[in-house]
């Protein structure tokens, strides 16, 4: 039988796909699940990858202790994400490993949805390439994206809504369910409210969904789904007469979070700097990884590499996505109506999520998890086209570069675990575990403690923060948030006094307490209290940050 000449990556070509059926979905799900676990497994063991995750765990435990979220412990985030953490702890257990395992399942679920969207919009290899890219990018960015972040949770219902809207006839029921899913995502990451609004407008305006009367009905059904989830989140607060908590958290609080307009420009500047830096430093980054994994205080670790390599990964992803977008622009007229509608929705999600990140005010890499799946879909298209054409060597080279950059941090983390296992050390590690171990030795497991960092130790100790607003330690210096928190004395000085007046037996701080740097009066107050009433009893090295965790014990009678 004659066979057409093929490229080494011919599996991605349209011709190959025409003669190959899509693999069974269960096989794809299993593949993506295994890949997710392989990529994220070495990050299951550090106590803290991102201190936001620690805060979410504390809120989840607070709910399991019988409290309405945000009443006894406050942050400016909506409650559904905290409920998810409560469910994870209740179902899988009170360990960091269990929380990270659940996070991996959410990433795998999102990857499956990315695959389904790509397969329906283009073809299955596009979806598979996009899903693999998503797993890598949702894990291997700085700011602890290997931790379980709210973005990992929110992206699942958001992608579920996209999948529904492009793969099903847009009946009122489908639109209602899609609206509920988008609002569910919004009640996890509040910045996605913009996505909910723009999606409703899209359903009203897109020509292929007309006649206009039908578009209005679909938009109203979508809005009804939004309102349904909003009402469900509001009802417990109404019944508990805590409506003000719901309002201040979901409406007033976010408006005070970095409310200065200049922060929006700072977010844009930061993202542009990341992309340009990633492109310009790509040769140097490759040279770094090929020279060997660096040592940190004698221990191999992949996490420091993320800060170096992630900008190049993001730049490569953005370049690939740009090529995919251009391909769709040039082929727009040849696309059928269904594909146009799907591509338009994916493009809208890309733009809307990016704008919502900008409007957040500040920039952190984990915010980009909301944007990444839509970039990956267009990047998957470009990979498919490169693999199918004469430019496949260039595509193969880019793939090799991407894989090398992504694998270096993983090798470093696996090497760290292997080293600890060979040395007979526990795989679970981090300063928070050492703080708890010291308190156990010192007989202070049940004594009041003020944790100014690594607040996950509260969870290990079975305690809660001494102030309602310091589940996230840095909230104490955010005047805007304190003003809407409902605190009795909503000032940094007042909150610090509230905590120190309780005379905690232990105060755990950092040698470089960065969030006090712009508040010398707080630092002076803290230092004077430590000098007068406490003694330094233990310093714990934080090797990846060249710092120490300092444990002070009260020496005067309470």
XYZ file of C-alpha atoms in Angstrom:
558
model
C 0.000 0.000 0.000
C 1.369 3.395 -0.950
C 1.836 5.808 1.911
C 2.241 9.544 1.788
C 5.511 10.946 3.097
C 5.149 11.996 6.693
C 6.980 14.184 9.146
C 8.084 12.866 12.539
C 5.251 14.841 14.082
C 2.637 13.789 11.517
C 0.256 12.744 14.273
C -0.732 16.418 14.531
C -1.446 16.922 10.827
C -4.913 17.331 9.405
C -4.264 14.451 7.010
C -3.297 12.138 9.817
C -6.312 13.161 11.825
C -8.563 12.472 8.873
C -7.377 8.858 8.978
C -7.247 8.548 12.732
C -10.173 8.573 15.050
C -9.943 10.472 18.287
C -8.583 8.216 21.035
C -11.132 7.058 23.624
C -11.755 9.799 26.133
C -10.827 7.574 29.078
C -7.347 7.109 27.612
C -6.854 10.855 27.270
C -8.152 11.437 30.797
C -5.768 8.800 32.170
C -2.833 10.256 30.225
C -3.502 13.799 31.449
C -4.029 12.619 35.028
C -0.734 10.698 35.058
C 1.125 13.629 33.488
C -0.378 16.037 36.036
C 0.696 13.823 38.923
C 4.211 13.455 37.522
C 4.597 17.210 37.089
C 3.115 18.158 40.458
C 4.151 15.237 42.684
C 7.521 16.630 43.857
C 5.700 19.728 45.098
C 3.384 17.734 47.391
C 5.849 17.803 50.299
C 7.028 21.367 51.133
C 4.919 22.900 53.899
C 4.614 26.246 52.106
C 4.879 27.012 48.404
C 2.684 30.090 48.514
C 1.387 31.577 51.752
C -1.949 32.359 50.113
C -2.572 28.608 49.997
C -1.876 28.462 53.737
C -4.547 31.113 54.300
C -7.085 29.171 52.224
C -6.389 26.055 54.290
C -6.971 28.002 57.511
C -10.311 29.233 56.177
C -11.292 25.718 55.140
C -10.521 24.411 58.616
C -12.424 27.333 60.152
C -15.512 26.231 58.209
C -15.065 22.637 59.387
C -14.891 23.992 62.934
C -18.468 25.193 62.483
C -18.019 28.830 61.465
C -19.600 30.741 58.604
C -16.794 31.738 56.250
C -15.506 35.310 56.632
C -17.291 35.969 59.941
C -14.773 34.794 62.548
C -11.851 34.919 60.128
C -11.796 37.510 57.368
C -10.224 38.113 53.986
C -11.535 39.966 50.968
C -12.066 36.837 48.842
C -15.461 35.239 48.173
C -16.438 32.149 50.157
C -16.774 29.332 47.596
C -13.027 28.734 47.334
C -12.834 28.332 51.106
C -15.699 25.834 50.967
C -13.718 23.816 48.419
C -10.739 23.706 50.772
C -13.038 22.618 53.595
C -14.323 19.800 51.397
C -10.785 18.730 50.488
C -9.740 18.538 54.142
C -12.925 16.701 55.134
C -12.636 14.136 52.328
C -8.887 13.584 52.023
C -7.517 14.442 55.448
C -5.622 17.114 57.303
C -2.283 16.953 55.507
C -0.473 19.128 53.002
C -0.061 16.051 50.789
C -3.850 15.610 50.645
C -4.432 19.260 49.762
C -1.831 19.175 46.979
C -3.224 15.897 45.651
C -6.653 17.498 45.403
C -5.072 20.448 43.624
C -3.555 18.068 41.082
C -7.004 16.601 40.451
C -8.370 20.081 39.745
C -5.503 20.763 37.315
C -6.140 17.435 35.575
C -9.861 18.221 35.315
C -9.078 21.605 33.773
C -6.656 19.938 31.343
C -9.369 17.513 30.240
C -11.712 20.429 29.571
C -8.975 22.200 27.586
C -8.604 19.021 25.530
C -12.353 18.792 24.902
C -12.560 22.447 23.855
C -9.588 22.091 21.494
C -10.901 18.840 20.032
C -14.339 20.281 19.363
C -13.076 23.595 17.955
C -10.281 22.170 15.774
C -9.185 18.533 16.168
C -8.022 16.231 18.925
C -4.230 16.755 18.582
C -4.760 20.482 19.065
C -6.668 19.794 22.246
C -4.041 17.326 23.481
C -1.149 19.712 22.841
C -3.058 22.527 24.572
C -3.878 20.321 27.580
C -0.241 19.265 28.025
C 0.903 22.885 27.798
C -1.696 23.871 30.392
C -0.529 21.259 32.902
C 3.044 22.524 32.619
C 2.204 26.222 32.775
C -0.314 25.853 35.619
C 2.443 24.293 37.730
C 5.816 25.684 36.713
C 5.452 29.410 37.188
C 6.856 31.385 40.130
C 4.747 32.580 43.069
C 4.055 29.015 44.087
C 1.740 27.936 41.262
C 2.592 24.356 42.258
C 0.555 25.093 45.386
C -3.238 24.925 45.292
C -4.353 28.409 44.341
C -7.853 29.767 43.912
C -7.109 30.147 40.205
C -6.699 26.370 39.901
C -10.161 25.931 41.389
C -11.883 28.729 39.483
C -10.656 27.731 36.051
C -12.507 24.396 36.175
C -16.077 25.784 36.206
C -15.027 28.565 33.818
C -13.723 26.056 31.268
C -16.814 23.940 31.892
C -18.972 26.893 30.871
C -16.924 27.433 27.692
C -17.212 23.749 26.821
C -20.983 23.835 27.283
C -21.448 26.946 25.151
C -19.405 25.668 22.199
C -20.431 21.994 22.206
C -24.132 22.157 22.945
C -27.058 23.845 21.309
C -27.469 27.105 23.259
C -30.838 26.308 24.807
C -32.103 28.201 27.825
C -31.082 25.315 30.082
C -27.546 25.212 28.711
C -27.212 28.973 29.055
C -28.517 28.863 32.626
C -25.995 26.168 33.546
C -23.193 28.065 31.811
C -24.134 31.203 33.731
C -24.115 29.279 36.988
C -20.651 27.864 36.210
C -19.211 31.270 35.338
C -20.597 32.763 38.539
C -19.296 29.785 40.507
C -15.843 30.632 39.129
C -16.422 34.265 40.071
C -17.305 33.292 43.629
C -13.849 31.721 43.808
C -11.884 34.454 41.999
C -13.845 37.681 42.131
C -11.985 39.375 39.269
C -13.801 36.959 36.920
C -16.955 39.044 37.376
C -15.820 40.916 34.265
C -15.807 37.618 32.371
C -19.390 36.968 33.471
C -20.519 40.375 32.203
C -18.713 40.128 28.854
C -19.945 36.579 28.254
C -23.526 37.725 28.759
C -22.986 40.547 26.268
C -21.395 38.090 23.801
C -24.467 35.863 23.954
C -26.647 38.852 23.244
C -24.611 40.267 20.359
C -23.046 37.357 18.448
C -24.793 37.126 15.041
C -24.943 33.322 14.882
C -27.091 33.205 18.015
C -29.793 35.432 16.582
C -32.727 36.138 15.982
C -32.474 38.882 18.521
C -35.431 37.714 20.628
C -33.806 34.301 21.060
C -30.496 35.974 21.960
C -32.252 37.991 24.652
C -33.795 34.815 26.104
C -30.407 33.097 26.170
C -28.775 36.098 27.797
C -31.507 36.246 30.420
C -31.079 32.533 31.120
C -27.322 33.068 31.478
C -27.956 35.986 33.845
C -30.413 33.860 35.825
C -27.668 31.271 36.348
C -25.432 34.049 37.644
C -28.090 35.297 40.033
C -28.851 31.776 41.247
C -25.264 31.234 42.467
C -25.119 34.737 43.928
C -28.295 34.056 45.867
C -26.943 30.748 47.162
C -23.833 32.458 48.525
C -25.841 35.297 50.054
C -28.521 33.164 51.743
C -26.400 31.813 54.651
C -25.301 35.344 55.529
C -28.886 36.569 55.370
C -30.045 33.792 57.687
C -27.188 34.529 60.106
C -27.837 38.292 59.945
C -24.334 38.808 58.534
C -25.297 40.530 55.280
C -22.737 43.268 55.862
C -19.926 40.722 55.885
C -20.998 39.428 52.470
C -21.313 42.951 51.076
C -18.008 44.251 52.427
C -16.155 41.181 51.196
C -17.610 40.788 47.718
C -18.145 44.434 46.800
C -16.399 46.944 49.038
C -13.230 44.992 49.846
C -11.990 44.447 46.283
C -12.500 48.135 45.510
C -10.081 49.009 48.307
C -7.452 46.469 47.287
C -4.776 48.542 45.602
C -7.390 51.071 44.538
C -4.794 53.463 43.111
C -5.195 53.588 39.304
C -1.437 53.490 38.853
C -1.443 49.869 40.013
C -3.218 48.854 36.797
C -0.362 50.286 34.760
C 2.069 48.551 37.090
C 0.378 45.228 36.310
C 0.709 45.820 32.578
C 4.331 46.910 32.954
C 5.106 43.802 34.984
C 3.626 41.469 32.393
C 5.407 43.187 29.508
C 8.661 43.040 31.450
C 8.179 39.305 32.039
C 7.577 38.560 28.352
C 10.395 40.731 26.995
C 12.781 39.493 29.658
C 11.856 35.912 28.841
C 12.593 36.441 25.143
C 15.859 38.332 25.567
C 17.162 35.994 28.270
C 16.218 32.772 26.478
C 19.776 31.936 25.306
C 21.184 32.660 28.775
C 18.438 30.616 30.388
C 19.207 27.630 28.172
C 22.897 27.947 28.998
C 22.026 27.956 32.695
C 20.018 24.753 32.577
C 22.552 22.972 30.369
C 25.302 23.866 32.842
C 23.570 21.866 35.606
C 21.069 22.422 38.395
C 22.387 24.899 40.984
C 22.808 23.987 44.630
C 21.146 25.918 47.399
C 22.957 25.557 50.728
C 24.080 22.090 49.702
C 20.600 20.895 48.730
C 19.395 20.461 45.194
C 16.118 22.265 44.532
C 14.164 23.144 41.436
C 12.103 25.974 42.882
C 14.733 28.720 42.506
C 14.933 27.813 38.819
C 11.293 28.767 38.307
C 12.089 32.450 38.772
C 14.742 32.157 36.061
C 13.009 29.885 33.568
C 9.324 30.785 33.857
C 9.550 34.099 31.940
C 11.066 32.235 28.975
C 8.326 29.593 29.158
C 5.682 32.318 29.197
C 7.333 34.113 26.275
C 7.429 30.897 24.214
C 3.791 30.169 25.034
C 2.746 33.694 24.094
C 4.652 33.500 20.797
C 3.011 30.178 19.937
C -0.423 31.533 20.872
C 0.132 34.614 18.691
C 0.893 32.355 15.727
C -2.292 30.383 16.403
C -4.362 33.562 16.575
C -2.901 34.772 13.273
C -3.721 31.431 11.663
C -7.355 31.796 12.679
C -7.463 35.386 11.424
C -6.223 34.284 7.990
C -8.603 31.322 7.882
C -11.630 33.049 9.332
C -13.596 33.103 6.098
C -13.075 29.397 5.484
C -14.225 28.408 8.986
C -17.795 27.256 9.420
C -20.206 29.086 11.680
C -19.792 26.695 14.595
C -16.006 27.035 14.586
C -16.206 30.815 14.305
C -18.486 30.959 17.317
C -16.169 28.702 19.324
C -13.031 30.636 18.382
C -14.765 33.939 19.137
C -15.710 32.701 22.610
C -12.200 31.427 23.305
C -10.795 34.769 22.135
C -13.266 36.641 24.321
C -12.225 34.560 27.333
C -8.578 35.272 26.631
C -9.159 39.024 26.449
C -11.607 39.152 29.357
C -9.448 37.146 31.754
C -6.379 39.213 30.904
C -8.251 42.483 31.458
C -9.624 41.135 34.738
C -6.070 40.336 35.862
C -4.964 43.864 34.957
C -7.885 45.370 36.865
C -6.876 43.377 39.937
C -4.253 46.072 40.394
C -1.148 44.105 41.289
C 0.600 41.331 39.422
C 1.512 37.869 40.571
C 2.326 34.931 38.333
C -0.457 32.786 39.720
C -3.019 35.276 38.391
C -2.008 34.144 34.897
C -3.419 30.667 35.535
C -6.767 32.192 34.538
C -5.370 33.305 31.170
C -3.141 30.317 30.423
C -5.760 27.773 29.181
C -6.915 30.105 26.413
C -3.344 30.898 25.404
C -2.656 27.162 25.372
C -5.564 26.505 23.009
C -4.217 28.897 20.397
C -0.681 27.632 21.033
C -1.924 24.083 20.499
C -3.264 25.136 17.107
C 0.081 26.595 16.059
C 1.924 23.470 17.248
C -0.434 21.321 15.196
C 0.104 23.403 12.077
C 3.888 23.523 12.478
C 3.978 19.765 12.938
C 1.928 19.231 9.789
C 3.947 21.490 7.475
C 7.426 21.882 6.166
C 8.360 24.021 9.165
C 8.192 21.012 11.490
C 11.935 21.177 12.375
C 11.420 24.676 13.792
C 8.421 23.437 15.729
C 10.405 20.461 17.017
C 13.242 22.747 18.134
C 10.843 25.038 19.988
C 9.265 21.989 21.639
C 12.664 20.698 22.753
C 13.590 24.105 24.212
C 10.269 24.271 26.052
C 10.609 20.745 27.446
C 14.200 21.361 28.591
C 13.219 24.544 30.400
C 10.168 22.928 31.994
C 11.942 19.740 33.059
C 14.881 21.388 34.864
C 12.850 22.554 37.908
C 11.160 19.148 38.065
C 14.475 17.302 38.035
C 15.680 19.594 40.800
C 12.651 18.895 42.995
C 12.790 15.151 42.381
C 16.505 15.222 43.201
C 15.700 16.986 46.480
C 13.203 14.274 47.425
C 15.603 11.480 46.484
C 18.331 13.134 48.552
C 16.070 13.403 51.586
C 14.955 9.785 51.214
C 18.551 8.545 50.989
C 19.449 10.568 54.077
C 16.580 9.000 56.010
C 14.750 12.328 56.283
C 11.009 12.821 56.014
C 9.827 13.912 52.586
C 7.566 16.537 54.163
C 9.781 19.503 54.901
C 9.867 23.229 55.505
C 10.329 25.753 58.330
C 6.692 25.422 59.433
C 7.258 21.766 60.324
C 10.371 22.735 62.278
C 8.463 25.430 64.170
C 5.886 22.849 65.246
C 8.616 20.367 66.173
C 10.276 22.948 68.416
C 6.997 23.848 70.115
C 6.377 20.160 70.755
C 9.805 19.839 72.377
C 9.249 23.029 74.387
C 5.804 21.996 75.621
C 4.121 24.870 73.787
C 1.759 23.038 71.444
C -1.330 24.558 73.093
C 0.138 27.934 73.987
C -0.990 31.075 72.100
C 1.297 31.933 69.203
C 1.593 34.802 66.744
C 2.873 33.617 63.363
C 4.092 36.467 61.172
C 4.955 34.065 58.349
C 4.330 30.393 57.492
C 0.916 30.687 59.106
C 0.181 27.089 58.075
C 1.725 26.161 61.443
C -1.561 27.294 63.041
C -3.211 24.404 61.181
C -0.600 21.902 62.307
C -1.068 23.106 65.889
C -4.867 23.070 65.789
C -4.989 26.812 66.495
C -6.349 29.898 64.763
C -4.828 33.383 64.324
C -5.050 35.772 67.268
C -6.674 38.438 65.109
C -9.660 37.997 62.812
C -7.883 39.724 59.926
C -4.450 38.088 60.089
C -5.177 34.675 58.608
C -3.031 36.233 55.918
C -0.258 37.909 57.930
C 0.332 40.809 55.529
C -3.289 42.017 55.772
C -2.240 43.765 58.980
C -0.517 46.497 56.933
C -3.206 46.902 54.241
C -5.127 49.939 55.444
C -7.733 49.712 52.679
C -8.718 46.182 53.594
C -8.650 46.850 57.315
C -11.127 49.683 56.799
C -13.724 47.298 55.332
C -12.918 44.283 57.504
C -15.205 45.231 60.355
C -12.270 45.297 62.781
C -12.752 47.289 65.975
C -9.552 49.272 65.386
C -8.992 49.082 61.617
C -5.406 50.332 61.596
C -2.099 48.438 61.420
C -1.088 49.823 64.813
C -4.430 48.853 66.336
C -4.305 45.294 65.014
C -0.704 44.761 66.134
C -1.608 46.100 69.580
C -4.638 43.790 69.690
C -2.376 40.800 69.088
C 0.473 41.811 71.404
C -1.958 42.742 74.189
C -2.981 39.084 74.245
C 0.594 38.329 75.316
C 1.205 35.321 73.073
C 3.630 32.831 74.553
C 5.484 32.623 71.251
C 6.059 35.057 68.424
C 7.473 33.658 65.191
C 8.851 36.253 62.812
C 11.349 36.554 59.982
C 14.745 38.170 59.881
C 13.525 39.953 56.742
C 9.906 40.827 57.543
C 9.339 42.512 54.198
C 5.746 43.653 54.678
C 6.805 45.757 57.677
C 9.536 47.466 55.638
C 7.339 50.477 54.807
C 6.001 50.684 58.367
C 8.946 51.563 60.617
C 6.603 52.443 63.481
C 5.246 48.877 63.485
C 8.720 47.397 63.316
C 9.816 49.582 66.218
C 6.770 48.572 68.293
C 7.412 44.891 67.561
C 11.133 45.117 68.287
C 10.560 46.964 71.553
C 8.062 44.317 72.660
C 10.420 41.489 71.733
C 13.332 43.163 73.532
C 11.311 43.816 76.689
C 9.234 40.663 77.055
C 10.698 37.903 74.879
C 13.880 35.967 74.248
C 15.088 34.439 71.004
C 15.015 30.679 71.553
C 15.437 29.211 68.083
C 16.458 30.283 64.583
C 15.376 28.065 61.707
C 17.112 28.370 58.366
C 15.034 29.142 55.281
C 17.651 28.044 52.722
C 15.748 28.838 49.535
C 15.346 32.453 50.672
C 18.685 32.901 52.527
C 16.778 33.948 55.625
C 15.791 32.626 59.042
C 12.566 31.986 60.910
C 13.034 33.394 64.425
C 11.093 31.954 67.380
C 10.706 34.201 70.419
C 9.331 32.968 73.763
C 7.763 35.196 76.379
C 9.905 35.453 79.514
C 7.721 37.646 81.736
C 4.657 36.436 83.603
C 1.481 36.791 81.560
